Amino acid sequence: EAGVAQSPRYKIIEKRQSVAFWCNPISGHATLYWYQQILGQGPKLLIQFQNNGVVDDSQLPKDRFSAERLKGVDSTLKIQPAKLEDSAVYLCASSSWTSGYNEQFFGPGTRLTVL
Amino acid sequence: AQTVTQSQPEMSVQEAETVTLSCTYDTSESDYYLFWYKQPPSRQMILVIRQEAYKQQNATENRFSVNFQKAAKSFSLKISDSQLGDAAMYFCAYVYSGGGADGLTFGKGTHLIIQP
């Protein structure tokens, strides 16, 4: 079974530029999550999708971040315009019900550096 | 809001020895799950072990076991017979099990070093 795929793996941009990250979840996983992991910290949830609907985006900085999951499969996370503090690893995860729990599987992440 | 605290930024253990990583959490809920995740240098997060709050019995997965103290809101991970491949960042995580929003709340992590 293929895992969660993310691209690109690395991205370097100047502040105020725009950037987009792509995630392809495990086949059949209805739930998809985006996390932000700043260096030295644990991941922080940005947004959760159930199929193509948003379940939780309470920690998404909506003035600059946006995310979509068209057709309930792939997802894109966008930052516009980027700030220095957006430098982080962006992790995508997808989940399925296993033994009564929605087990999350993580992708390799995209490391963003904002200069 | 729920919080997860890992007070040990870094731990070091000799190969084949036992090490315990600490985690405390704060929640007003009674139904939840707790996890330990491993993140090797390649960054792919891997689930190590899971504990359901309603279960009194501590979870065990091969060399990995937890000490779950619900009243104290403590959830430590014990790694027995440490191996070089255990070297990684370890994150403790929490999720409330009673609703549709089930994004994980993570601690800051503990960097585990295995000395050969």
Coordinates of C-alpha atoms in Angstrom, one line a residue:
Chain A
E1 CA 0.0 0.0 0.0
A2 CA 1.4 3.4 -1.0
G3 CA 1.8 5.9 1.7
V4 CA 0.9 9.6 1.9
A5 CA 2.7 11.5 -0.9
Q6 CA 3.8 15.1 -0.6
S7 CA 5.5 17.5 -3.0
P8 CA 7.7 19.3 -3.2
R9 CA 10.0 18.0 -0.5
Y10 CA 11.9 21.3 -0.2
K11 CA 11.0 24.9 -1.1
I12 CA 12.9 28.1 -0.7
I13 CA 11.1 31.4 -1.3
E14 CA 11.5 35.1 -0.5
K15 CA 9.1 36.7 2.0
R16 CA 5.9 38.0 0.4
Q17 CA 6.0 35.4 -2.3
S18 CA 3.4 32.7 -2.7
V19 CA 3.9 28.9 -2.3
A20 CA 1.7 25.8 -2.6
F21 CA 2.1 22.3 -1.3
W22 CA 0.4 19.2 -2.6
C23 CA -0.7 16.1 -0.7
N24 CA -2.0 12.8 -2.0
P25 CA -3.5 10.7 0.8
I26 CA -3.6 6.9 1.1
S27 CA -6.2 5.5 -1.2
G28 CA -9.6 5.3 0.4
H29 CA -8.7 7.6 3.3
A30 CA -11.6 10.0 3.8
T31 CA -9.9 12.3 6.4
L32 CA -6.9 14.5 5.6
Y33 CA -4.9 16.8 7.9
W34 CA -2.3 19.5 7.4
Y35 CA 0.1 20.2 10.2
Q36 CA 2.8 22.8 10.6
Q37 CA 6.0 21.8 12.4
I38 CA 8.3 24.6 13.3
L39 CA 11.9 23.7 14.2
G40 CA 12.1 22.5 17.7
Q41 CA 8.4 22.0 18.2
G42 CA 5.8 19.4 17.8
P43 CA 3.4 19.5 14.8
K44 CA 0.4 21.8 15.1
L45 CA -2.8 21.1 13.3
L46 CA -3.7 23.7 10.6
I47 CA -6.8 22.1 9.0
Q48 CA -8.7 18.8 8.9
F49 CA -10.9 17.7 5.9
Q50 CA -13.5 15.0 5.9
N51 CA -13.9 14.1 2.2
N52 CA -14.0 17.6 0.7
G53 CA -15.5 19.4 3.7
V54 CA -13.6 21.2 6.4
V55 CA -14.0 19.7 9.9
D56 CA -11.6 22.0 11.8
D57 CA -9.6 25.0 10.6
S58 CA -9.5 26.9 13.9
Q59 CA -5.7 27.2 13.9
L60 CA -5.3 28.1 10.2
P61 CA -4.1 31.7 9.7
K62 CA -6.8 32.5 7.2
D63 CA -5.4 35.9 6.2
R64 CA -2.6 34.2 4.4
F65 CA -3.2 30.4 4.4
S66 CA -5.8 28.6 2.4
A67 CA -6.4 24.9 1.7
E68 CA -8.7 22.9 -0.5
R69 CA -9.5 19.3 -1.2
L70 CA -11.3 19.1 -4.4
K71 CA -13.1 15.8 -5.1
G72 CA -12.2 14.6 -1.7
V73 CA -8.8 13.1 -2.6
D74 CA -5.7 15.3 -3.2
S75 CA -5.3 18.5 -1.2
T76 CA -3.3 21.7 -1.7
L77 CA -2.2 24.1 1.0
K78 CA -1.3 27.6 -0.1
I79 CA 0.5 30.5 1.6
Q80 CA 0.1 34.0 0.2
P81 CA 2.1 36.1 1.0
A82 CA 4.7 34.2 3.0
K83 CA 6.3 35.5 6.1
L84 CA 9.6 34.6 7.7
E85 CA 7.8 32.8 10.6
D86 CA 6.2 30.5 8.1
S87 CA 9.5 28.6 7.8
A88 CA 8.6 25.1 8.9
V89 CA 7.9 21.6 7.8
Y90 CA 4.4 21.1 6.5
L91 CA 3.1 17.6 7.2
C92 CA 0.1 16.0 5.6
A93 CA -1.6 13.0 7.2
S94 CA -4.6 10.9 6.2
S95 CA -6.6 8.5 8.3
S96 CA -8.9 5.5 8.3
W97 CA -10.8 3.8 11.1
T98 CA -8.8 1.0 12.7
S99 CA -10.1 -0.8 15.7
G100 CA -12.4 2.0 16.6
Y101 CA -9.9 4.7 16.1
N102 CA -9.1 7.1 13.2
E103 CA -5.4 6.2 12.9
Q104 CA -3.4 8.9 11.2
F105 CA -0.6 8.1 8.7
F106 CA 1.9 10.9 7.9
G107 CA 3.7 11.9 4.7
P108 CA 7.4 12.9 4.6
G109 CA 6.6 16.6 4.8
T110 CA 7.6 19.7 2.8
R111 CA 10.4 21.8 4.3
L112 CA 9.7 25.5 3.6
T113 CA 12.4 28.1 4.1
V114 CA 11.3 31.8 3.8
L115 CA 14.2 34.2 3.3
Chain B
A1 CA -7.7 23.8 25.4
Q2 CA -5.7 20.6 25.7
T3 CA -2.0 20.8 26.2
V4 CA 0.8 18.2 26.1
T5 CA 4.1 18.7 27.9
Q6 CA 7.3 16.8 27.4
S7 CA 9.8 18.1 29.9
Q8 CA 12.9 16.2 28.6
P9 CA 14.2 17.9 25.5
E10 CA 16.9 15.3 25.1
M11 CA 17.6 11.8 26.6
S12 CA 20.6 9.6 26.1
V13 CA 20.8 5.8 26.7
Q14 CA 23.3 3.1 26.1
E15 CA 22.4 0.5 23.6
A16 CA 20.5 -2.5 25.1
E17 CA 19.6 -0.4 28.2
T18 CA 16.1 0.8 29.1
V19 CA 15.0 4.4 28.9
T20 CA 11.8 6.2 29.9
L21 CA 10.4 9.3 28.2
S22 CA 8.0 11.5 30.2
C23 CA 4.8 13.2 29.1
T24 CA 2.0 15.0 31.0
Y25 CA -1.2 16.4 29.5
D26 CA -4.0 18.6 30.5
T27 CA -7.6 18.0 29.5
S28 CA -11.1 18.3 31.0
E29 CA -12.3 15.4 28.9
S30 CA -12.6 11.8 30.1
D31 CA -12.6 10.1 26.7
Y32 CA -9.5 10.4 24.7
Y33 CA -6.5 8.6 23.2
L34 CA -2.8 9.1 23.9
F35 CA 0.0 8.3 21.5
W36 CA 3.7 8.1 21.2
Y37 CA 5.1 8.9 17.7
K38 CA 8.6 8.5 16.5
Q39 CA 10.1 10.9 14.0
P40 CA 13.5 9.7 12.6
P41 CA 15.7 12.2 10.8
S42 CA 13.9 11.5 7.5
R43 CA 10.9 13.3 9.2
Q44 CA 8.2 10.6 8.5
M45 CA 6.2 10.4 11.6
I46 CA 5.5 6.8 12.7
L47 CA 3.0 5.6 15.4
V48 CA 4.8 3.7 18.1
I49 CA 2.0 3.0 20.6
R50 CA -1.5 4.0 21.5
Q51 CA -3.5 4.1 24.7
E52 CA -7.2 4.5 25.1
A53 CA -8.1 6.5 28.2
Y54 CA -10.9 4.1 29.2
K55 CA -8.5 1.2 29.4
Q56 CA -6.8 0.6 32.7
Q57 CA -4.3 -1.8 31.3
N58 CA -1.1 -0.2 30.0
A59 CA -0.5 -0.7 26.2
T60 CA 2.5 -2.7 25.1
E61 CA 4.1 -3.2 21.7
N62 CA 7.1 -5.5 21.7
R63 CA 9.9 -3.5 23.4
F64 CA 7.7 -0.4 23.9
S65 CA 5.3 0.0 26.8
V66 CA 3.6 2.9 28.5
N67 CA 2.8 3.8 32.1
F68 CA -0.6 5.5 31.9
Q69 CA -1.7 7.3 35.1
K70 CA -5.0 8.9 34.3
A71 CA -5.6 10.7 37.6
A72 CA -2.1 12.2 37.4
K73 CA -2.5 12.9 33.6
S74 CA 0.8 11.2 33.0
F75 CA 1.8 9.0 30.1
S76 CA 5.4 7.8 29.9
L77 CA 7.0 5.6 27.3
K78 CA 9.5 2.9 28.3
I79 CA 11.8 1.5 25.6
S80 CA 13.5 -1.7 26.7
D81 CA 16.6 -3.2 25.1
S82 CA 17.3 0.1 23.2
Q83 CA 18.6 -0.3 19.7
L84 CA 20.5 2.1 17.4
G85 CA 17.4 2.3 15.2
D86 CA 15.4 3.8 18.1
A87 CA 17.3 7.1 17.8
A88 CA 14.8 9.7 16.8
M89 CA 12.5 12.5 18.1
Y90 CA 9.7 11.1 20.1
F91 CA 6.4 13.0 20.4
C92 CA 3.6 12.5 22.8
A93 CA 0.2 13.3 21.4
Y94 CA -3.4 13.6 22.6
V95 CA -6.8 13.5 20.8
Y96 CA -10.3 13.8 22.2
S97 CA -12.3 10.8 21.1
G98 CA -15.8 12.2 21.4
G99 CA -16.1 14.4 18.3
G100 CA -15.5 14.7 14.6
A101 CA -12.5 17.0 14.9
D102 CA -9.7 14.6 15.8
G103 CA -6.5 16.5 14.9
L104 CA -3.7 15.6 17.3
T105 CA -2.2 17.9 19.9
F106 CA 1.5 17.2 20.2
G107 CA 4.2 17.9 22.8
K108 CA 7.5 19.5 21.8
G109 CA 9.2 16.2 21.6
T110 CA 12.2 14.4 23.2
H111 CA 15.3 13.8 21.2
L112 CA 16.5 10.3 22.0
I113 CA 20.2 9.4 21.5
I114 CA 21.4 5.9 21.6
Q115 CA 25.0 5.4 22.6
P116 CA 26.6 2.4 21.0

